[in-house]
mmCIF file of C-alpha atoms in Angstrom:
data_model
loop_
_atom_site.group_PDB
_atom_site.id
_atom_site.type_symbol
_atom_site.label_atom_id
_atom_site.label_comp_id
_atom_site.label_asym_id
_atom_site.label_seq_id
_atom_site.Cartn_x
_atom_site.Cartn_y
_atom_site.Cartn_z
ATOM 1 C CA UNK Z 1076 149.483 98.532 89.863
ATOM 2 C CA UNK Z 1077 151.752 97.125 87.135
ATOM 3 C CA UNK Z 1078 150.786 94.215 84.848
ATOM 4 C CA UNK Z 1079 153.163 91.279 85.025
ATOM 5 C CA UNK Z 1080 151.601 88.518 82.929
ATOM 6 C CA UNK Z 1081 153.720 88.230 79.809
ATOM 7 C CA UNK Z 1082 157.544 88.039 79.809
ATOM 8 C CA UNK Z 1083 157.609 89.843 76.469
ATOM 9 C CA UNK Z 1084 155.912 92.929 77.940
ATOM 10 C CA UNK Z 1085 156.607 92.911 81.682
ATOM 11 C CA UNK Z 1086 159.981 94.695 81.393
ATOM 12 C CA UNK Z 1087 158.672 98.134 82.459
ATOM 13 C CA UNK Z 1088 156.761 96.588 85.368
ATOM 14 C CA UNK Z 1089 159.852 94.775 86.634
ATOM 15 C CA UNK Z 1090 161.890 97.963 86.137
ATOM 16 C CA UNK Z 1091 159.489 99.810 88.442
ATOM 17 C CA UNK Z 1092 159.702 97.057 91.073
ATOM 18 C CA UNK Z 1093 163.507 96.894 90.900
ATOM 19 C CA UNK Z 1094 163.710 100.663 91.270
ATOM 20 C CA UNK Z 1095 161.417 100.517 94.312
ATOM 21 C CA UNK Z 1096 163.493 97.769 95.939
ATOM 22 C CA UNK Z 1097 166.730 99.637 95.306
ATOM 23 C CA UNK Z 1098 165.419 102.768 96.980
ATOM 24 C CA UNK Z 1099 164.270 100.811 100.024
ATOM 25 C CA UNK Z 1100 160.555 100.757 99.254
ATOM 26 C CA UNK Z 1101 158.083 97.893 99.700
ATOM 27 C CA UNK Z 1102 156.690 95.900 96.771
ATOM 28 C CA UNK Z 1103 153.995 93.273 96.254
ATOM 29 C CA UNK Z 1104 154.806 90.404 93.912
ATOM 30 C CA UNK Z 1105 153.026 87.301 92.648
ATOM 31 C CA UNK Z 1106 154.320 83.888 93.667
ATOM 32 C CA UNK Z 1107 153.162 80.338 93.097
ATOM 33 C CA UNK Z 1108 151.572 80.114 96.568
ATOM 34 C CA UNK Z 1109 150.027 83.490 97.494
ATOM 35 C CA UNK Z 1110 151.002 87.093 96.832
ATOM 36 C CA UNK Z 1111 153.987 88.330 98.790
ATOM 37 C CA UNK Z 1112 154.918 91.709 100.238
ATOM 38 C CA UNK Z 1113 158.627 92.310 100.454
ATOM 39 C CA UNK Z 1114 161.728 94.425 100.238
ATOM 40 C CA UNK Z 1115 165.515 94.213 100.019
ATOM 41 C CA UNK Z 1116 166.563 91.609 102.599
ATOM 42 C CA UNK Z 1117 169.752 93.577 103.306
ATOM 43 C CA UNK Z 1118 167.998 96.889 104.023
ATOM 44 C CA UNK Z 1119 166.918 96.836 107.674
ATOM 45 C CA UNK Z 1120 164.642 99.873 107.316
ATOM 46 C CA UNK Z 1121 162.925 98.315 104.307
ATOM 47 C CA UNK Z 1122 162.386 95.025 106.159
ATOM 48 C CA UNK Z 1123 160.939 96.983 109.090
ATOM 49 C CA UNK Z 1124 158.567 98.683 106.648
ATOM 50 C CA UNK Z 1125 157.378 95.262 105.425
ATOM 51 C CA UNK Z 1126 156.624 94.197 108.993
ATOM 52 C CA UNK Z 1127 154.880 97.503 109.684
ATOM 53 C CA UNK Z 1128 152.744 97.119 106.555
ATOM 54 C CA UNK Z 1129 151.542 93.778 107.869
ATOM 55 C CA UNK Z 1130 151.093 95.006 111.433
ATOM 56 C CA UNK Z 1131 153.663 92.482 112.600
ATOM 57 C CA UNK Z 1132 156.534 92.799 115.064
ATOM 58 C CA UNK Z 1133 160.172 91.749 114.934
ATOM 59 C CA UNK Z 1134 159.349 88.503 116.725
ATOM 60 C CA UNK Z 1135 157.959 87.173 113.412
ATOM 61 C CA UNK Z 1136 160.739 87.764 110.867
ATOM 62 C CA UNK Z 1137 159.904 87.341 107.182
ATOM 63 C CA UNK Z 1138 161.219 84.511 105.023
ATOM 64 C CA UNK Z 1139 163.704 85.274 102.263
ATOM 65 C CA UNK Z 1140 162.948 84.465 98.639
ATOM 66 C CA UNK Z 1141 165.927 83.577 96.452
ATOM 67 C CA UNK Z 1142 166.361 83.231 92.668
ATOM 68 C CA UNK Z 1143 168.317 79.963 92.542
ATOM 69 C CA UNK Z 1144 169.841 77.142 94.573
ATOM 70 C CA UNK Z 1145 173.327 78.637 94.310
ATOM 71 C CA UNK Z 1146 172.206 81.429 96.633
ATOM 72 C CA UNK Z 1147 171.651 79.029 99.536
ATOM 73 C CA UNK Z 1148 175.299 78.661 100.524
ATOM 74 C CA UNK Z 1149 175.794 82.413 100.567
ATOM 75 C CA UNK Z 1150 172.999 82.817 103.097
ATOM 76 C CA UNK Z 1151 173.025 79.566 105.080
ATOM 77 C CA UNK Z 1152 175.523 77.367 106.885
ATOM 78 C CA UNK Z 1153 175.502 73.724 107.933
ATOM 79 C CA UNK Z 1154 172.551 72.792 105.722
ATOM 80 C CA UNK Z 1155 171.757 69.119 106.493
ATOM 81 C CA UNK Z 1156 171.905 66.740 103.548
ATOM 82 C CA UNK Z 1157 168.188 65.824 103.808
ATOM 83 C CA UNK Z 1158 167.228 69.511 103.731
ATOM 84 C CA UNK Z 1159 169.409 70.067 100.682
ATOM 85 C CA UNK Z 1160 167.764 67.059 99.030
ATOM 86 C CA UNK Z 1161 164.356 68.664 99.609
ATOM 87 C CA UNK Z 1162 165.550 71.941 98.126
ATOM 88 C CA UNK Z 1163 166.982 70.232 95.061
ATOM 89 C CA UNK Z 1164 163.841 68.175 94.471
ATOM 90 C CA UNK Z 1165 161.156 70.733 95.329
ATOM 91 C CA UNK Z 1166 162.582 74.105 94.324
ATOM 92 C CA UNK Z 1167 161.323 76.128 92.715
ATOM 93 C CA UNK Z 1168 158.164 75.315 94.626
ATOM 94 C CA UNK Z 1169 155.947 75.614 97.678
ATOM 95 C CA UNK Z 1170 158.544 74.667 100.284
ATOM 96 C CA UNK Z 1171 160.194 76.974 102.815
ATOM 97 C CA UNK Z 1172 163.227 75.639 104.699
ATOM 98 C CA UNK Z 1173 164.467 77.181 107.952
ATOM 99 C CA UNK Z 1174 168.253 76.946 108.186
ATOM 100 C CA UNK Z 1175 171.114 78.456 110.179
ATOM 101 C CA UNK Z 1176 172.070 81.816 108.670
ATOM 102 C CA UNK Z 1177 175.631 82.740 107.798
ATOM 103 C CA UNK Z 1178 176.791 84.760 110.830
ATOM 104 C CA UNK Z 1179 178.626 87.276 108.660
ATOM 105 C CA UNK Z 1180 175.494 88.515 106.861
ATOM 106 C CA UNK Z 1181 174.861 92.241 107.226
ATOM 107 C CA UNK Z 1182 171.094 92.103 107.572
ATOM 108 C CA UNK Z 1183 168.394 92.475 110.216
ATOM 109 C CA UNK Z 1184 165.259 90.459 109.523
ATOM 110 C CA UNK Z 1185 164.018 90.618 113.113
ATOM 111 C CA UNK Z 1186 164.349 88.164 115.977
ATOM 112 C CA UNK Z 1187 165.654 85.245 113.908
ATOM 113 C CA UNK Z 1188 167.900 83.682 116.586
ATOM 114 C CA UNK Z 1189 170.507 83.084 113.902
ATOM 115 C CA UNK Z 1190 168.205 81.360 111.441
ATOM 116 C CA UNK Z 1191 166.621 82.247 108.111
ATOM 117 C CA UNK Z 1192 163.658 80.759 106.240
ATOM 118 C CA UNK Z 1193 164.499 80.338 102.544
ATOM 119 C CA UNK Z 1194 162.307 79.640 99.529
ATOM 120 C CA UNK Z 1195 162.655 79.674 95.762
ATOM 121 C CA UNK Z 1196 159.194 80.404 94.322
ATOM 122 C CA UNK Z 1197 157.881 78.594 91.253
ATOM 123 C CA UNK Z 1198 156.692 81.716 89.462
ATOM 124 C CA UNK Z 1199 158.354 83.181 86.391
ATOM 125 C CA UNK Z 1200 157.703 86.827 87.271
ATOM 126 C CA UNK Z 1201 158.920 86.388 90.849
ATOM 127 C CA UNK Z 1202 162.090 84.653 89.683
ATOM 128 C CA UNK Z 1203 162.702 87.330 87.053
ATOM 129 C CA UNK Z 1204 162.442 89.985 89.761
ATOM 130 C CA UNK Z 1205 164.649 88.083 92.215
ATOM 131 C CA UNK Z 1206 167.300 87.547 89.552
ATOM 132 C CA UNK Z 1207 167.598 91.315 89.292
ATOM 133 C CA UNK Z 1208 167.210 92.320 92.943
ATOM 134 C CA UNK Z 1209 168.842 89.441 94.774
ATOM 135 C CA UNK Z 1210 167.279 88.017 97.955
ATOM 136 C CA UNK Z 1211 164.064 89.679 99.088
ATOM 137 C CA UNK Z 1212 162.500 89.488 102.547
ATOM 138 C CA UNK Z 1213 158.970 88.440 101.605
ATOM 139 C CA UNK Z 1214 155.941 87.447 103.640
ATOM 140 C CA UNK Z 1215 152.327 86.901 102.640
ATOM 141 C CA UNK Z 1216 150.630 90.054 101.338
ATOM 142 C CA UNK Z 1217 148.010 90.674 104.000
ATOM 143 C CA UNK Z 1218 147.455 92.367 107.305
ATOM 144 C CA UNK Z 1219 148.246 90.047 110.204
ATOM 145 C CA UNK Z 1220 145.191 87.990 111.045
ATOM 146 C CA UNK Z 1221 143.591 88.477 107.640
ATOM 147 C CA UNK Z 1222 143.569 85.951 104.767
ATOM 148 C CA UNK Z 1223 146.630 85.935 102.521
ATOM 149 C CA UNK Z 1224 145.941 87.712 99.233
ATOM 150 C CA UNK Z 1225 145.749 85.558 96.110
ATOM 151 C CA UNK Z 1226 145.377 88.532 93.747
ATOM 152 C CA UNK Z 1227 147.219 91.839 93.456
ATOM 153 C CA UNK Z 1228 143.995 93.746 94.030
ATOM 154 C CA UNK Z 1229 143.340 91.729 97.176
ATOM 155 C CA UNK Z 1230 146.786 92.711 98.421
ATOM 156 C CA UNK Z 1231 146.161 96.372 97.655
ATOM 157 C CA UNK Z 1232 142.859 96.326 99.550
ATOM 158 C CA UNK Z 1233 144.758 95.293 102.687
ATOM 159 C CA UNK Z 1234 148.099 97.068 102.320
ATOM 160 C CA UNK Z 1235 147.169 100.173 100.303
ATOM 161 C CA UNK Z 1236 149.755 102.980 100.355
ATOM 162 C CA UNK Z 1237 152.271 101.042 102.475
ATOM 163 C CA UNK Z 1238 153.384 99.451 99.191
ATOM 164 C CA UNK Z 1239 155.129 101.418 96.430
ATOM 165 C CA UNK Z 1240 154.675 98.955 93.557
ATOM 166 C CA UNK Z 1241 152.125 96.189 93.023
ATOM 167 C CA UNK Z 1242 152.986 93.588 90.387
ATOM 168 C CA UNK Z 1243 149.821 91.964 89.039
ATOM 169 C CA UNK Z 1244 150.485 88.459 87.755
ATOM 170 C CA UNK Z 1245 146.906 87.228 87.955
ATOM 171 C CA UNK Z 1246 145.451 84.831 90.533
ATOM 172 C CA UNK Z 1247 147.966 82.787 92.557
ATOM 173 C CA UNK Z 1248 148.312 79.312 90.985
ATOM 174 C CA UNK Z 1249 148.219 77.405 94.288
ATOM 175 C CA UNK Z 1250 146.354 79.817 96.515
ATOM 176 C CA UNK Z 1251 147.780 78.188 99.631
ATOM 177 C CA UNK Z 1252 150.892 78.935 101.679
ATOM 178 C CA UNK Z 1253 154.123 76.972 101.445
ATOM 179 C CA UNK Z 1254 155.014 74.025 103.621
ATOM 180 C CA UNK Z 1255 157.659 74.997 106.188
ATOM 181 C CA UNK Z 1256 160.389 72.585 107.270
ATOM 182 C CA UNK Z 1257 162.761 73.461 110.107
ATOM 183 C CA UNK Z 1258 166.261 72.131 109.389
ATOM 184 C CA UNK Z 1259 167.976 73.700 112.411
ATOM 185 C CA UNK Z 1260 167.341 70.897 114.924
ATOM 186 C CA UNK Z 1261 170.334 68.578 115.255
ATOM 187 C CA UNK Z 1262 167.963 65.658 115.816
ATOM 188 C CA UNK Z 1263 166.430 65.985 112.362
ATOM 189 C CA UNK Z 1264 163.937 67.876 110.233
ATOM 190 C CA UNK Z 1265 160.590 69.093 111.553
ATOM 191 C CA UNK Z 1266 157.493 70.116 109.617
ATOM 192 C CA UNK Z 1267 156.300 73.317 111.296
ATOM 193 C CA UNK Z 1268 153.543 74.218 108.821
ATOM 194 C CA UNK Z 1269 151.635 72.133 106.336
ATOM 195 C CA UNK Z 1270 151.112 73.776 102.974
ATOM 196 C CA UNK Z 1271 151.684 73.326 99.273
ATOM 197 C CA UNK Z 1272 153.922 70.241 99.606
ATOM 198 C CA UNK Z 1273 152.469 67.165 101.312
ATOM 199 C CA UNK Z 1274 154.209 65.374 104.147
ATOM 200 C CA UNK Z 1275 154.113 62.228 102.028
ATOM 201 C CA UNK Z 1276 156.185 63.956 99.362
ATOM 202 C CA UNK Z 1277 158.691 65.178 101.961
ATOM 203 C CA UNK Z 1278 159.096 61.659 103.335
ATOM 204 C CA UNK Z 1279 159.413 60.260 99.842
ATOM 205 C CA UNK Z 1280 162.363 62.537 99.114
ATOM 206 C CA UNK Z 1281 164.205 62.759 102.441
ATOM 207 C CA UNK Z 1282 163.147 59.499 104.072
ATOM 208 C CA UNK Z 1283 161.336 59.072 107.377
ATOM 209 C CA UNK Z 1284 164.620 58.770 109.271
ATOM 210 C CA UNK Z 1285 165.479 62.363 108.370
ATOM 211 C CA UNK Z 1286 162.606 63.704 110.476
ATOM 212 C CA UNK Z 1287 162.346 64.059 114.237
ATOM 213 C CA UNK Z 1288 159.620 61.716 115.547
ATOM 214 C CA UNK Z 1289 156.441 63.720 116.268
ATOM 215 C CA UNK Z 1290 156.520 62.995 120.007
ATOM 216 C CA UNK Z 1291 160.084 64.233 120.322
ATOM 217 C CA UNK Z 1292 159.621 67.253 118.073
ATOM 218 C CA UNK Z 1293 157.703 69.171 120.697
ATOM 219 C CA UNK Z 1294 160.152 68.551 123.514
ATOM 220 C CA UNK Z 1295 162.282 71.566 124.298
ATOM 221 C CA UNK Z 1296 161.460 73.315 121.046
ATOM 222 C CA UNK Z 1297 161.117 77.090 120.962
ATOM 223 C CA UNK Z 1298 158.235 78.543 118.967
#
């Protein structure tokens, strides 16, 4: 367990987390929503270890946390203008956007069907870590079916020795998961999970016309 409260003193803690990520180990980090458990997004074995720690299979691939907006175009293709508007307005923040992944990426996040869920967290320690490691495959720090951890100790109680480094940044500011918007449907955006960003705020930014009507959203959709 490494303290990660104060930027002036968290250097050694981040060093330990960076070292763990670079050697393919699993880490727990604070975010603005809930604590996350993650690893190098480009290390397939490390991503598999994250899923194993949660007791989750490849059919539920983890989202990818990124340090800045510039990273989006390296990981995603054909990002719709309304989705980009949401990213620009709400990142860093509690919004995850599912987009088409760049086909050339050498990674294996699980059964993604060519997509990737991206988020830029609004947490200084998380961003400091991501700036050093690059994209991390990160999902909520809990065993599948259990509540998401909002403290580092809560994460350790569930994940224990499956994690090499726990970064303790105090209680999660929001304590609720991110809102997820699917931007891969050619008909428009779809909200697939309500969370830290309200639907009203999404509509305010992107406009109602950017979203698939609720009745149509369920027709022919997978998952």
